[in-house]
Amino acid sequence: ETGVTQSPTHLIKTRGQQVTLRCSSQSGHNTVSWYQQALGQGPQFIFQYYREEENGRGNFPPRFSGLQFPNYSSELNVNALELDDSALYLCASSLSIGATEAFFGQGTRLTVV
Amino acid sequence: KNEVEQSPQNLTAQEGEFITINCSYSVGISALHWLQQHPGGGIVSLFMLSSGKKKHGRLIATINIQEKHSSLHITASHPRDSAVYICAVTGRNTDKLIFGTGTRLQVFP
């Protein structure tokens, strides 16, 4: 039990639609990172939020966006879904910037058809 | 070439066998992580290392900073150890994790 919960656990969307994935971090963890894990691959860094501001971004287009809220929850939004967006999306929270220990949620498996 | 490479990609073992999974990285790091991912997708952190060796139960993780190499060992393997084991590093100048592609381990009774 990591104290990080993600919802929903599974989701099916149609190409072109928009999706919002949610993550609830441990209390006091003001840093959250989102990762995309395609089938058979290691997770890839999407972006990180620290105190409600984006603090670093991987090689993902602007249609991937995020929000972080004061209550330690966060969202990953993806617009104009493409088939290749089908993946497991993981969030990881940590105590602060520079803290090397991260706590992962169970992930949301998104299927785009 | 990936910044974090793992070997082997797939591993099968009989219950009781000693298992080693290797990880090499090409970037400067502040820490290396060994993670376990079960079929449902959730990731559990097993170890975080910046030097030397750590042991937890039947699991041992070692790191050689000079050689940029780490190993995860499982002694007396058990079918419940079946999972994907992922090596990840935290770069020196960034907080993000860089992941290897994982090693899929299956332990048969």
PDB file of C-alpha atoms in Angstrom:
ATOM      1  CA  GLU A   1       0.000   0.000   0.000  1.00  0.00           C
ATOM      2  CA  THR A   2       1.716   3.158  -1.253  1.00  0.00           C
ATOM      3  CA  GLY A   3      -0.956   5.670  -0.289  1.00  0.00           C
ATOM      4  CA  VAL A   4      -1.269   6.791  -3.898  1.00  0.00           C
ATOM      5  CA  THR A   5      -4.547   6.008  -5.633  1.00  0.00           C
ATOM      6  CA  GLN A   6      -5.486   6.440  -9.261  1.00  0.00           C
ATOM      7  CA  SER A   7      -8.875   6.450 -10.918  1.00  0.00           C
ATOM      8  CA  PRO A   8     -10.325   4.982 -12.943  1.00  0.00           C
ATOM      9  CA  THR A   9      -8.414   1.702 -13.126  1.00  0.00           C
ATOM     10  CA  HIS A  10      -9.520   0.999 -16.698  1.00  0.00           C
ATOM     11  CA  LEU A  11     -10.949   3.221 -19.388  1.00  0.00           C
ATOM     12  CA  ILE A  12     -11.937   2.849 -23.027  1.00  0.00           C
ATOM     13  CA  LYS A  13     -12.184   5.937 -25.224  1.00  0.00           C
ATOM     14  CA  THR A  14     -12.693   6.623 -28.907  1.00  0.00           C
ATOM     15  CA  ARG A  15     -10.068   8.299 -31.078  1.00  0.00           C
ATOM     16  CA  GLY A  16     -10.483  12.064 -30.990  1.00  0.00           C
ATOM     17  CA  GLN A  17     -12.095  12.142 -27.561  1.00  0.00           C
ATOM     18  CA  GLN A  18     -10.658  13.749 -24.458  1.00  0.00           C
ATOM     19  CA  VAL A  19      -9.804  11.959 -21.198  1.00  0.00           C
ATOM     20  CA  THR A  20      -9.046  12.965 -17.624  1.00  0.00           C
ATOM     21  CA  LEU A  21      -7.133  10.644 -15.323  1.00  0.00           C
ATOM     22  CA  ARG A  22      -6.901  11.299 -11.609  1.00  0.00           C
ATOM     23  CA  CYS A  23      -4.306  10.691  -8.945  1.00  0.00           C
ATOM     24  CA  SER A  24      -4.550  11.170  -5.211  1.00  0.00           C
ATOM     25  CA  SER A  25      -1.158  11.501  -3.575  1.00  0.00           C
ATOM     26  CA  GLN A  26      -0.051  10.928  -0.014  1.00  0.00           C
ATOM     27  CA  SER A  27      -0.768  13.841   2.270  1.00  0.00           C
ATOM     28  CA  GLY A  28       2.206  16.179   2.334  1.00  0.00           C
ATOM     29  CA  HIS A  29       3.593  15.016  -1.004  1.00  0.00           C
ATOM     30  CA  ASN A  30       3.733  18.180  -3.042  1.00  0.00           C
ATOM     31  CA  THR A  31       5.447  16.670  -6.077  1.00  0.00           C
ATOM     32  CA  VAL A  32       3.673  14.409  -8.545  1.00  0.00           C
ATOM     33  CA  SER A  33       4.999  12.907 -11.753  1.00  0.00           C
ATOM     34  CA  TRP A  34       3.053  11.215 -14.524  1.00  0.00           C
ATOM     35  CA  TYR A  35       4.390   8.407 -16.706  1.00  0.00           C
ATOM     36  CA  GLN A  36       3.107   6.598 -19.782  1.00  0.00           C
ATOM     37  CA  GLN A  37       3.891   2.907 -20.107  1.00  0.00           C
ATOM     38  CA  ALA A  38       3.187   1.310 -23.476  1.00  0.00           C
ATOM     39  CA  LEU A  39       2.794  -2.451 -23.605  1.00  0.00           C
ATOM     40  CA  GLY A  40       6.128  -4.194 -23.118  1.00  0.00           C
ATOM     41  CA  GLN A  41       7.996  -0.956 -22.491  1.00  0.00           C
ATOM     42  CA  GLY A  42       9.332   0.866 -19.473  1.00  0.00           C
ATOM     43  CA  PRO A  43       7.446   3.941 -18.292  1.00  0.00           C
ATOM     44  CA  GLN A  44       8.218   7.238 -20.029  1.00  0.00           C
ATOM     45  CA  PHE A  45       8.173  10.562 -18.185  1.00  0.00           C
ATOM     46  CA  ILE A  46       5.306  12.858 -19.238  1.00  0.00           C
ATOM     47  CA  PHE A  47       5.615  15.755 -16.785  1.00  0.00           C
ATOM     48  CA  GLN A  48       6.034  16.679 -13.169  1.00  0.00           C
ATOM     49  CA  TYR A  49       4.060  19.113 -11.010  1.00  0.00           C
ATOM     50  CA  TYR A  50       5.377  20.812  -7.896  1.00  0.00           C
ATOM     51  CA  ARG A  51       3.148  23.023  -5.795  1.00  0.00           C
ATOM     52  CA  GLU A  52       0.580  23.255  -8.589  1.00  0.00           C
ATOM     53  CA  GLU A  53       3.052  24.372 -11.260  1.00  0.00           C
ATOM     54  CA  GLU A  54       4.539  22.279 -14.058  1.00  0.00           C
ATOM     55  CA  ASN A  55       8.158  21.549 -13.213  1.00  0.00           C
ATOM     56  CA  GLY A  56       9.592  19.624 -16.125  1.00  0.00           C
ATOM     57  CA  ARG A  57       8.177  17.879 -19.150  1.00  0.00           C
ATOM     58  CA  GLY A  58       9.174  14.908 -21.250  1.00  0.00           C
ATOM     59  CA  ASN A  59       8.805  14.475 -24.977  1.00  0.00           C
ATOM     60  CA  PHE A  60       4.999  14.630 -25.111  1.00  0.00           C
ATOM     61  CA  PRO A  61       2.860  17.002 -27.211  1.00  0.00           C
ATOM     62  CA  PRO A  62       0.844  19.866 -25.695  1.00  0.00           C
ATOM     63  CA  ARG A  63      -2.381  17.842 -25.898  1.00  0.00           C
ATOM     64  CA  PHE A  64      -1.051  16.150 -22.756  1.00  0.00           C
ATOM     65  CA  SER A  65      -1.684  18.568 -19.920  1.00  0.00           C
ATOM     66  CA  GLY A  66      -1.987  18.412 -16.179  1.00  0.00           C
ATOM     67  CA  LEU A  67      -3.249  20.048 -13.057  1.00  0.00           C
ATOM     68  CA  GLN A  68      -2.248  19.721  -9.434  1.00  0.00           C
ATOM     69  CA  PHE A  69      -4.523  20.812  -6.599  1.00  0.00           C
ATOM     70  CA  PRO A  70      -3.790  21.970  -3.038  1.00  0.00           C
ATOM     71  CA  ASN A  71      -5.357  18.801  -1.609  1.00  0.00           C
ATOM     72  CA  TYR A  72      -2.519  16.637  -3.085  1.00  0.00           C
ATOM     73  CA  SER A  73      -4.659  15.391  -5.949  1.00  0.00           C
ATOM     74  CA  SER A  74      -3.761  15.834  -9.595  1.00  0.00           C
ATOM     75  CA  GLU A  75      -5.082  15.229 -13.077  1.00  0.00           C
ATOM     76  CA  LEU A  76      -3.659  14.201 -16.408  1.00  0.00           C
ATOM     77  CA  ASN A  77      -5.693  15.411 -19.372  1.00  0.00           C
ATOM     78  CA  VAL A  78      -5.236  14.145 -22.895  1.00  0.00           C
ATOM     79  CA  ASN A  79      -7.049  15.848 -25.787  1.00  0.00           C
ATOM     80  CA  ALA A  80      -7.663  14.532 -29.285  1.00  0.00           C
ATOM     81  CA  LEU A  81      -6.865  10.957 -28.316  1.00  0.00           C
ATOM     82  CA  GLU A  82      -4.880   8.854 -30.757  1.00  0.00           C
ATOM     83  CA  LEU A  83      -4.655   5.080 -30.951  1.00  0.00           C
ATOM     84  CA  ASP A  84      -1.024   5.241 -29.783  1.00  0.00           C
ATOM     85  CA  ASP A  85      -2.145   6.863 -26.537  1.00  0.00           C
ATOM     86  CA  SER A  86      -3.324   3.415 -25.427  1.00  0.00           C
ATOM     87  CA  ALA A  87      -1.103   2.636 -22.449  1.00  0.00           C
ATOM     88  CA  LEU A  88      -0.883   2.332 -18.691  1.00  0.00           C
ATOM     89  CA  TYR A  89      -0.646   5.765 -17.081  1.00  0.00           C
ATOM     90  CA  LEU A  90       1.141   5.899 -13.761  1.00  0.00           C
ATOM     91  CA  CYS A  91       1.409   8.681 -11.257  1.00  0.00           C
ATOM     92  CA  ALA A  92       4.125   8.847  -8.644  1.00  0.00           C
ATOM     93  CA  SER A  93       4.246  11.214  -5.719  1.00  0.00           C
ATOM     94  CA  SER A  94       7.173  12.288  -3.616  1.00  0.00           C
ATOM     95  CA  LEU A  95       7.696  14.454  -0.606  1.00  0.00           C
ATOM     96  CA  SER A  96       9.347  17.308  -2.432  1.00  0.00           C
ATOM     97  CA  ILE A  97      11.515  18.325  -5.351  1.00  0.00           C
ATOM     98  CA  GLY A  98      14.749  16.380  -5.215  1.00  0.00           C
ATOM     99  CA  ALA A  99      13.335  13.630  -3.011  1.00  0.00           C
ATOM    100  CA  THR A 100      14.516  10.467  -4.689  1.00  0.00           C
ATOM    101  CA  GLU A 101      11.908   8.114  -3.234  1.00  0.00           C
ATOM    102  CA  ALA A 102       8.710   7.980  -5.239  1.00  0.00           C
ATOM    103  CA  PHE A 103       5.455   6.205  -4.424  1.00  0.00           C
ATOM    104  CA  PHE A 104       3.480   4.835  -7.343  1.00  0.00           C
ATOM    105  CA  GLY A 105      -0.213   4.400  -7.882  1.00  0.00           C
ATOM    106  CA  GLN A 106      -1.719   1.276  -9.441  1.00  0.00           C
ATOM    107  CA  GLY A 107      -2.104   2.978 -12.779  1.00  0.00           C
ATOM    108  CA  THR A 108      -4.952   3.637 -15.188  1.00  0.00           C
ATOM    109  CA  ARG A 109      -5.078   1.444 -18.264  1.00  0.00           C
ATOM    110  CA  LEU A 110      -6.378   3.521 -21.169  1.00  0.00           C
ATOM    111  CA  THR A 111      -7.496   1.881 -24.381  1.00  0.00           C
ATOM    112  CA  VAL A 112      -8.222   4.097 -27.377  1.00  0.00           C
ATOM    113  CA  VAL A 113     -10.287   2.484 -30.117  1.00  0.00           C
TER     114      VAL A 113
ATOM    115  CA  LYS B   1      20.616   3.236 -27.158  1.00  0.00           C
ATOM    116  CA  ASN B   2      18.512   3.495 -24.000  1.00  0.00           C
ATOM    117  CA  GLU B   3      19.991   5.305 -21.041  1.00  0.00           C
ATOM    118  CA  VAL B   4      19.010   2.376 -18.814  1.00  0.00           C
ATOM    119  CA  GLU B   5      19.479  -1.161 -20.091  1.00  0.00           C
ATOM    120  CA  GLN B   6      18.346  -4.331 -18.366  1.00  0.00           C
ATOM    121  CA  SER B   7      19.169  -7.969 -18.948  1.00  0.00           C
ATOM    122  CA  PRO B   8      17.777 -10.442 -19.465  1.00  0.00           C
ATOM    123  CA  GLN B   9      14.450  -9.277 -20.912  1.00  0.00           C
ATOM    124  CA  ASN B  10      12.777 -12.542 -19.942  1.00  0.00           C
ATOM    125  CA  LEU B  11      13.738 -15.071 -17.309  1.00  0.00           C
ATOM    126  CA  THR B  12      12.206 -18.345 -16.239  1.00  0.00           C
ATOM    127  CA  ALA B  13      13.296 -20.270 -13.173  1.00  0.00           C
ATOM    128  CA  GLN B  14      12.347 -23.232 -11.048  1.00  0.00           C
ATOM    129  CA  GLU B  15      11.250 -22.596  -7.508  1.00  0.00           C
ATOM    130  CA  GLY B  16      14.267 -22.353  -5.227  1.00  0.00           C
ATOM    131  CA  GLU B  17      16.706 -21.088  -7.835  1.00  0.00           C
ATOM    132  CA  PHE B  18      18.972 -18.078  -7.297  1.00  0.00           C
ATOM    133  CA  ILE B  19      18.107 -15.284  -9.726  1.00  0.00           C
ATOM    134  CA  THR B  20      20.112 -12.298 -10.917  1.00  0.00           C
ATOM    135  CA  ILE B  21      18.818  -9.377 -12.970  1.00  0.00           C
ATOM    136  CA  ASN B  22      21.275  -6.814 -14.283  1.00  0.00           C
ATOM    137  CA  CYS B  23      20.979  -3.098 -14.979  1.00  0.00           C
ATOM    138  CA  SER B  24      23.450  -0.784 -16.711  1.00  0.00           C
ATOM    139  CA  TYR B  25      23.039   2.948 -17.121  1.00  0.00           C
ATOM    140  CA  SER B  26      24.867   5.606 -19.077  1.00  0.00           C
ATOM    141  CA  VAL B  27      23.959   8.815 -17.241  1.00  0.00           C
ATOM    142  CA  GLY B  28      25.118  10.365 -13.990  1.00  0.00           C
ATOM    143  CA  ILE B  29      22.694   9.461 -11.250  1.00  0.00           C
ATOM    144  CA  SER B  30      21.747  10.457  -7.742  1.00  0.00           C
ATOM    145  CA  ALA B  31      19.941   7.176  -7.042  1.00  0.00           C
ATOM    146  CA  LEU B  32      18.983   3.868  -8.624  1.00  0.00           C
ATOM    147  CA  HIS B  33      15.678   2.152  -7.979  1.00  0.00           C
ATOM    148  CA  TRP B  34      14.548  -1.431  -8.308  1.00  0.00           C
ATOM    149  CA  LEU B  35      10.806  -1.697  -8.804  1.00  0.00           C
ATOM    150  CA  GLN B  36       8.404  -4.609  -9.047  1.00  0.00           C
ATOM    151  CA  GLN B  37       5.376  -4.518 -11.324  1.00  0.00           C
ATOM    152  CA  HIS B  38       2.664  -7.174 -11.111  1.00  0.00           C
ATOM    153  CA  PRO B  39       0.259  -8.005 -13.963  1.00  0.00           C
ATOM    154  CA  GLY B  40      -2.328  -5.513 -12.686  1.00  0.00           C
ATOM    155  CA  GLY B  41       0.144  -2.727 -13.419  1.00  0.00           C
ATOM    156  CA  GLY B  42       0.855  -1.277  -9.986  1.00  0.00           C
ATOM    157  CA  ILE B  43       4.491  -0.577  -9.224  1.00  0.00           C
ATOM    158  CA  VAL B  44       6.084  -1.235  -5.852  1.00  0.00           C
ATOM    159  CA  SER B  45       9.449   0.200  -4.907  1.00  0.00           C
ATOM    160  CA  LEU B  46      11.818  -2.545  -3.718  1.00  0.00           C
ATOM    161  CA  PHE B  47      15.069  -0.660  -3.226  1.00  0.00           C
ATOM    162  CA  MET B  48      16.584   2.759  -3.646  1.00  0.00           C
ATOM    163  CA  LEU B  49      20.391   2.727  -3.793  1.00  0.00           C
ATOM    164  CA  SER B  50      23.090   5.295  -4.197  1.00  0.00           C
ATOM    165  CA  SER B  51      26.009   3.052  -3.192  1.00  0.00           C
ATOM    166  CA  GLY B  52      26.905  -0.384  -1.902  1.00  0.00           C
ATOM    167  CA  LYS B  53      24.346  -3.032  -1.159  1.00  0.00           C
ATOM    168  CA  LYS B  54      20.924  -3.401   0.416  1.00  0.00           C
ATOM    169  CA  LYS B  55      19.092  -6.519   1.585  1.00  0.00           C
ATOM    170  CA  HIS B  56      15.443  -7.077   2.340  1.00  0.00           C
ATOM    171  CA  GLY B  57      14.339 -10.607   3.039  1.00  0.00           C
ATOM    172  CA  ARG B  58      15.278 -12.757   0.044  1.00  0.00           C
ATOM    173  CA  LEU B  59      16.098  -9.740  -2.106  1.00  0.00           C
ATOM    174  CA  ILE B  60      19.548  -8.197  -2.426  1.00  0.00           C
ATOM    175  CA  ALA B  61      20.452  -5.176  -4.537  1.00  0.00           C
ATOM    176  CA  THR B  62      23.980  -4.023  -5.300  1.00  0.00           C
ATOM    177  CA  ILE B  63      25.349  -1.060  -7.191  1.00  0.00           C
ATOM    178  CA  ASN B  64      28.778  -0.242  -8.595  1.00  0.00           C
ATOM    179  CA  ILE B  65      28.861   3.483  -9.263  1.00  0.00           C
ATOM    180  CA  GLN B  66      32.203   3.396 -11.118  1.00  0.00           C
ATOM    181  CA  GLU B  67      30.960   0.731 -13.526  1.00  0.00           C
ATOM    182  CA  LYS B  68      27.424   2.195 -13.720  1.00  0.00           C
ATOM    183  CA  HIS B  69      25.954  -1.201 -13.010  1.00  0.00           C
ATOM    184  CA  SER B  70      23.478  -2.675 -10.555  1.00  0.00           C
ATOM    185  CA  SER B  71      22.180  -6.151  -9.892  1.00  0.00           C
ATOM    186  CA  LEU B  72      19.050  -7.448  -8.201  1.00  0.00           C
ATOM    187  CA  HIS B  73      19.346 -10.923  -6.696  1.00  0.00           C
ATOM    188  CA  ILE B  74      16.518 -13.140  -5.481  1.00  0.00           C
ATOM    189  CA  THR B  75      17.509 -16.065  -3.297  1.00  0.00           C
ATOM    190  CA  ALA B  76      15.313 -19.169  -2.973  1.00  0.00           C
ATOM    191  CA  SER B  77      12.902 -17.907  -5.637  1.00  0.00           C
ATOM    192  CA  HIS B  78       9.199 -18.598  -5.266  1.00  0.00           C
ATOM    193  CA  PRO B  79       6.289 -18.507  -7.773  1.00  0.00           C
ATOM    194  CA  ARG B  80       4.962 -15.388  -6.034  1.00  0.00           C
ATOM    195  CA  ASP B  81       8.161 -13.609  -7.148  1.00  0.00           C
ATOM    196  CA  SER B  82       6.821 -13.791 -10.723  1.00  0.00           C
ATOM    197  CA  ALA B  83       6.540 -10.200 -11.925  1.00  0.00           C
ATOM    198  CA  VAL B  84       8.275  -7.610 -14.058  1.00  0.00           C
ATOM    199  CA  TYR B  85      11.321  -6.116 -12.355  1.00  0.00           C
ATOM    200  CA  ILE B  86      12.221  -2.624 -13.487  1.00  0.00           C
ATOM    201  CA  CYS B  87      15.418  -0.699 -12.934  1.00  0.00           C
ATOM    202  CA  ALA B  88      15.099   3.086 -12.885  1.00  0.00           C
ATOM    203  CA  VAL B  89      17.523   5.906 -12.184  1.00  0.00           C
ATOM    204  CA  THR B  90      17.146   9.437 -10.931  1.00  0.00           C
ATOM    205  CA  GLY B  91      19.461  11.688 -12.902  1.00  0.00           C
ATOM    206  CA  ARG B  92      21.779  14.101 -11.097  1.00  0.00           C
ATOM    207  CA  ASN B  93      20.175  17.257 -12.472  1.00  0.00           C
ATOM    208  CA  THR B  94      16.576  16.158 -12.667  1.00  0.00           C
ATOM    209  CA  ASP B  95      13.934  14.597 -10.480  1.00  0.00           C
ATOM    210  CA  LYS B  96      12.393  12.472 -13.166  1.00  0.00           C
ATOM    211  CA  LEU B  97      12.912   8.730 -13.258  1.00  0.00           C
ATOM    212  CA  ILE B  98      14.428   7.092 -16.321  1.00  0.00           C
ATOM    213  CA  PHE B  99      13.237   3.524 -16.614  1.00  0.00           C
ATOM    214  CA  GLY B 100      14.629   0.385 -18.147  1.00  0.00           C
ATOM    215  CA  THR B 101      12.242  -1.775 -20.158  1.00  0.00           C
ATOM    216  CA  GLY B 102      11.962  -4.355 -17.391  1.00  0.00           C
ATOM    217  CA  THR B 103      12.767  -8.027 -16.904  1.00  0.00           C
ATOM    218  CA  ARG B 104       9.836 -10.417 -16.942  1.00  0.00           C
ATOM    219  CA  LEU B 105      10.446 -13.168 -14.378  1.00  0.00           C
ATOM    220  CA  GLN B 106       8.411 -16.352 -14.173  1.00  0.00           C
ATOM    221  CA  VAL B 107       9.112 -18.808 -11.386  1.00  0.00           C
ATOM    222  CA  PHE B 108       7.562 -22.241 -11.760  1.00  0.00           C
ATOM    223  CA  PRO B 109       6.804 -24.630  -8.882  1.00  0.00           C
TER     224      PRO B 109
END
